[in-house]
mmCIF file of C-alpha atoms in Angstrom:
data_model
loop_
_atom_site.group_PDB
_atom_site.id
_atom_site.type_symbol
_atom_site.label_atom_id
_atom_site.label_comp_id
_atom_site.label_asym_id
_atom_site.label_seq_id
_atom_site.Cartn_x
_atom_site.Cartn_y
_atom_site.Cartn_z
ATOM 1 C CA UNK A 15 6.173 -16.519 -28.195
ATOM 2 C CA UNK A 16 4.180 -19.531 -27.005
ATOM 3 C CA UNK A 17 0.411 -19.279 -26.535
ATOM 4 C CA UNK A 18 0.488 -19.605 -22.735
ATOM 5 C CA UNK A 19 3.066 -16.832 -22.345
ATOM 6 C CA UNK A 20 1.197 -14.608 -24.812
ATOM 7 C CA UNK A 21 -2.038 -15.044 -22.807
ATOM 8 C CA UNK A 22 -0.197 -14.180 -19.587
ATOM 9 C CA UNK A 23 1.247 -11.027 -21.118
ATOM 10 C CA UNK A 24 -2.137 -9.939 -22.516
ATOM 11 C CA UNK A 25 -3.898 -10.612 -19.197
ATOM 12 C CA UNK A 26 -1.176 -8.712 -17.319
ATOM 13 C CA UNK A 27 -1.411 -5.709 -19.624
ATOM 14 C CA UNK A 28 -5.207 -5.739 -19.425
ATOM 15 C CA UNK A 29 -5.014 -5.865 -15.627
ATOM 16 C CA UNK A 30 -2.606 -2.942 -15.489
ATOM 17 C CA UNK A 31 -4.804 -0.991 -17.868
ATOM 18 C CA UNK A 32 -7.861 -1.676 -15.726
ATOM 19 C CA UNK A 33 -5.992 -0.757 -12.528
ATOM 20 C CA UNK A 34 -4.826 2.487 -14.105
ATOM 21 C CA UNK A 35 -8.343 3.307 -15.250
ATOM 22 C CA UNK A 36 -9.809 2.587 -11.839
ATOM 23 C CA UNK A 37 -7.193 4.757 -10.132
ATOM 24 C CA UNK A 38 -8.012 7.584 -12.519
ATOM 25 C CA UNK A 39 -11.733 7.356 -11.678
ATOM 26 C CA UNK A 40 -11.395 8.763 -8.188
ATOM 27 C CA UNK A 41 -12.189 12.464 -8.623
ATOM 28 C CA UNK A 42 -9.973 14.792 -6.636
ATOM 29 C CA UNK A 43 -7.940 11.889 -5.271
ATOM 30 C CA UNK A 44 -4.276 12.764 -5.660
ATOM 31 C CA UNK A 45 -1.519 10.346 -4.816
ATOM 32 C CA UNK A 46 -1.229 9.816 -1.080
ATOM 33 C CA UNK A 47 -4.032 12.224 -0.156
ATOM 34 C CA UNK A 48 -7.262 11.241 1.542
ATOM 35 C CA UNK A 49 -10.592 11.477 -0.254
ATOM 36 C CA UNK A 50 -12.316 14.588 1.127
ATOM 37 C CA UNK A 51 -15.737 12.934 0.815
ATOM 38 C CA UNK A 52 -14.738 10.224 3.277
ATOM 39 C CA UNK A 53 -15.650 10.386 6.938
ATOM 40 C CA UNK A 54 -13.507 12.870 8.847
ATOM 41 C CA UNK A 55 -10.372 11.353 10.343
ATOM 42 C CA UNK A 56 -9.975 10.837 14.051
ATOM 43 C CA UNK A 57 -8.348 13.769 15.782
ATOM 44 C CA UNK A 58 -4.600 13.508 16.107
ATOM 45 C CA UNK A 59 -2.996 13.764 19.494
ATOM 46 C CA UNK A 60 -4.246 10.550 21.099
ATOM 47 C CA UNK A 61 -7.150 9.688 18.749
ATOM 48 C CA UNK A 62 -8.768 6.257 18.890
ATOM 49 C CA UNK A 63 -5.567 4.248 18.412
ATOM 50 C CA UNK A 64 -3.085 3.088 21.040
ATOM 51 C CA UNK A 65 0.505 4.217 20.692
ATOM 52 C CA UNK A 66 2.891 1.433 19.761
ATOM 53 C CA UNK A 67 4.523 -0.407 16.894
ATOM 54 C CA UNK A 68 2.317 -2.640 14.769
ATOM 55 C CA UNK A 69 3.073 -4.998 11.890
ATOM 56 C CA UNK A 70 0.975 -6.701 9.234
ATOM 57 C CA UNK A 71 1.334 -8.141 5.754
ATOM 58 C CA UNK A 72 -0.781 -7.046 2.827
ATOM 59 C CA UNK A 73 -1.380 -8.911 -0.403
ATOM 60 C CA UNK A 74 -1.932 -7.711 -3.934
ATOM 61 C CA UNK A 75 -1.845 -9.070 -7.469
ATOM 62 C CA UNK A 76 0.799 -8.023 -9.971
ATOM 63 C CA UNK A 77 1.273 -9.193 -13.553
ATOM 64 C CA UNK A 78 3.605 -11.825 -12.061
ATOM 65 C CA UNK A 79 0.992 -13.196 -9.656
ATOM 66 C CA UNK A 80 0.244 -12.799 -5.965
ATOM 67 C CA UNK A 81 2.620 -10.571 -4.004
ATOM 68 C CA UNK A 82 3.037 -9.699 -0.328
ATOM 69 C CA UNK A 83 4.431 -6.583 1.319
ATOM 70 C CA UNK A 84 5.167 -6.250 5.045
ATOM 71 C CA UNK A 85 4.274 -3.021 6.841
ATOM 72 C CA UNK A 86 5.418 -1.887 10.292
ATOM 73 C CA UNK A 87 3.938 1.379 11.589
ATOM 74 C CA UNK A 88 4.849 3.221 14.763
ATOM 75 C CA UNK A 89 1.988 5.283 16.197
ATOM 76 C CA UNK A 90 2.778 8.052 18.687
ATOM 77 C CA UNK A 91 0.265 10.612 19.987
ATOM 78 C CA UNK A 92 -2.320 9.359 17.510
ATOM 79 C CA UNK A 93 -0.125 9.849 14.425
ATOM 80 C CA UNK A 94 2.275 7.708 12.401
ATOM 81 C CA UNK A 95 5.814 8.541 13.453
ATOM 82 C CA UNK A 96 7.661 5.845 11.507
ATOM 83 C CA UNK A 97 7.061 3.266 8.783
ATOM 84 C CA UNK A 98 9.127 0.302 7.669
ATOM 85 C CA UNK A 99 8.429 -1.809 4.600
ATOM 86 C CA UNK A 100 9.531 -5.433 4.481
ATOM 87 C CA UNK A 101 9.846 -6.514 0.898
ATOM 88 C CA UNK A 102 8.710 -9.990 -0.145
ATOM 89 C CA UNK A 103 9.380 -9.877 -3.902
ATOM 90 C CA UNK A 104 8.725 -12.890 -6.073
ATOM 91 C CA UNK A 105 10.837 -11.600 -8.955
ATOM 92 C CA UNK A 106 13.202 -8.729 -9.916
ATOM 93 C CA UNK A 107 10.397 -6.522 -11.229
ATOM 94 C CA UNK A 108 8.471 -6.776 -7.964
ATOM 95 C CA UNK A 109 11.703 -6.128 -6.030
ATOM 96 C CA UNK A 110 12.164 -2.899 -8.017
ATOM 97 C CA UNK A 111 8.638 -1.599 -7.393
ATOM 98 C CA UNK A 112 8.516 -2.608 -3.722
ATOM 99 C CA UNK A 113 11.904 -0.930 -3.240
ATOM 100 C CA UNK A 114 10.698 2.305 -4.848
ATOM 101 C CA UNK A 115 7.544 2.173 -2.730
ATOM 102 C CA UNK A 116 9.588 1.624 0.456
ATOM 103 C CA UNK A 117 11.760 4.624 -0.404
ATOM 104 C CA UNK A 118 8.828 6.995 -0.908
ATOM 105 C CA UNK A 119 6.122 5.972 1.566
ATOM 106 C CA UNK A 120 7.367 7.707 4.718
ATOM 107 C CA UNK A 121 7.030 11.190 3.218
ATOM 108 C CA UNK A 122 3.429 10.330 2.232
ATOM 109 C CA UNK A 123 2.188 9.221 5.668
ATOM 110 C CA UNK A 124 4.431 10.565 8.448
ATOM 111 C CA UNK A 125 2.451 12.731 10.857
ATOM 112 C CA UNK A 126 -0.963 11.485 9.682
ATOM 113 C CA UNK A 127 -3.468 9.561 11.771
ATOM 114 C CA UNK A 128 -4.165 5.972 10.767
ATOM 115 C CA UNK A 129 -7.588 7.036 9.505
ATOM 116 C CA UNK A 130 -5.973 9.462 7.051
ATOM 117 C CA UNK A 131 -3.771 6.849 5.410
ATOM 118 C CA UNK A 132 -4.869 5.472 2.054
ATOM 119 C CA UNK A 133 -2.314 5.709 -0.723
ATOM 120 C CA UNK A 134 -2.827 5.053 -4.405
ATOM 121 C CA UNK A 135 0.596 5.496 -5.984
ATOM 122 C CA UNK A 136 3.943 6.029 -4.326
ATOM 123 C CA UNK A 137 7.227 6.610 -6.172
ATOM 124 C CA UNK A 138 5.862 5.116 -9.391
ATOM 125 C CA UNK A 139 4.506 1.997 -7.704
ATOM 126 C CA UNK A 140 0.727 1.704 -7.840
ATOM 127 C CA UNK A 141 0.121 -2.002 -7.262
ATOM 128 C CA UNK A 142 2.158 -2.205 -4.036
ATOM 129 C CA UNK A 143 -0.216 0.417 -2.612
ATOM 130 C CA UNK A 144 -3.025 -2.144 -2.548
ATOM 131 C CA UNK A 145 -1.037 -4.468 -0.308
ATOM 132 C CA UNK A 146 0.079 -1.546 1.848
ATOM 133 C CA UNK A 147 -3.501 -0.312 2.325
ATOM 134 C CA UNK A 148 -4.635 -3.822 3.224
ATOM 135 C CA UNK A 149 -1.883 -4.070 5.864
ATOM 136 C CA UNK A 150 -2.874 -0.648 7.281
ATOM 137 C CA UNK A 151 -6.463 -1.870 7.707
ATOM 138 C CA UNK A 152 -5.176 -4.868 9.713
ATOM 139 C CA UNK A 153 -2.994 -2.548 11.817
ATOM 140 C CA UNK A 154 -5.953 -0.231 12.504
ATOM 141 C CA UNK A 155 -7.907 -3.183 13.912
ATOM 142 C CA UNK A 156 -4.986 -4.192 16.117
ATOM 143 C CA UNK A 157 -4.296 -0.631 17.348
ATOM 144 C CA UNK A 158 -7.879 0.218 18.357
ATOM 145 C CA UNK A 159 -7.964 1.883 21.757
#
């Protein structure tokens, strides 16, 4: 194994280890559930967001470099009624994880207000969550009533 590739592998493993440690540091924060110490979410049923369909891209870093995931959320009566993920994989490994994320995200967020959405790991994919959460923040800004 050449030195450059070895360094990349070591850095990637260290990054995953650090990401896993950081995710484990959030007490009481289960996958796909909001942190109870956070500010209370806006009331559902017409909260502070306009109904409509909103799209944004979110970025995150994987062991293979920078990645992007597209998110389209439909908000109805103050709650998420639908979600679509547009995959932008840079390699087969990213395609696998973004695909697993896309297959599992709807059950995690359907029926929740935008303020309740912050996922950490979905269907075995933890890094894609960072890009998803970033896209949700952009959508929240766009959907403000």
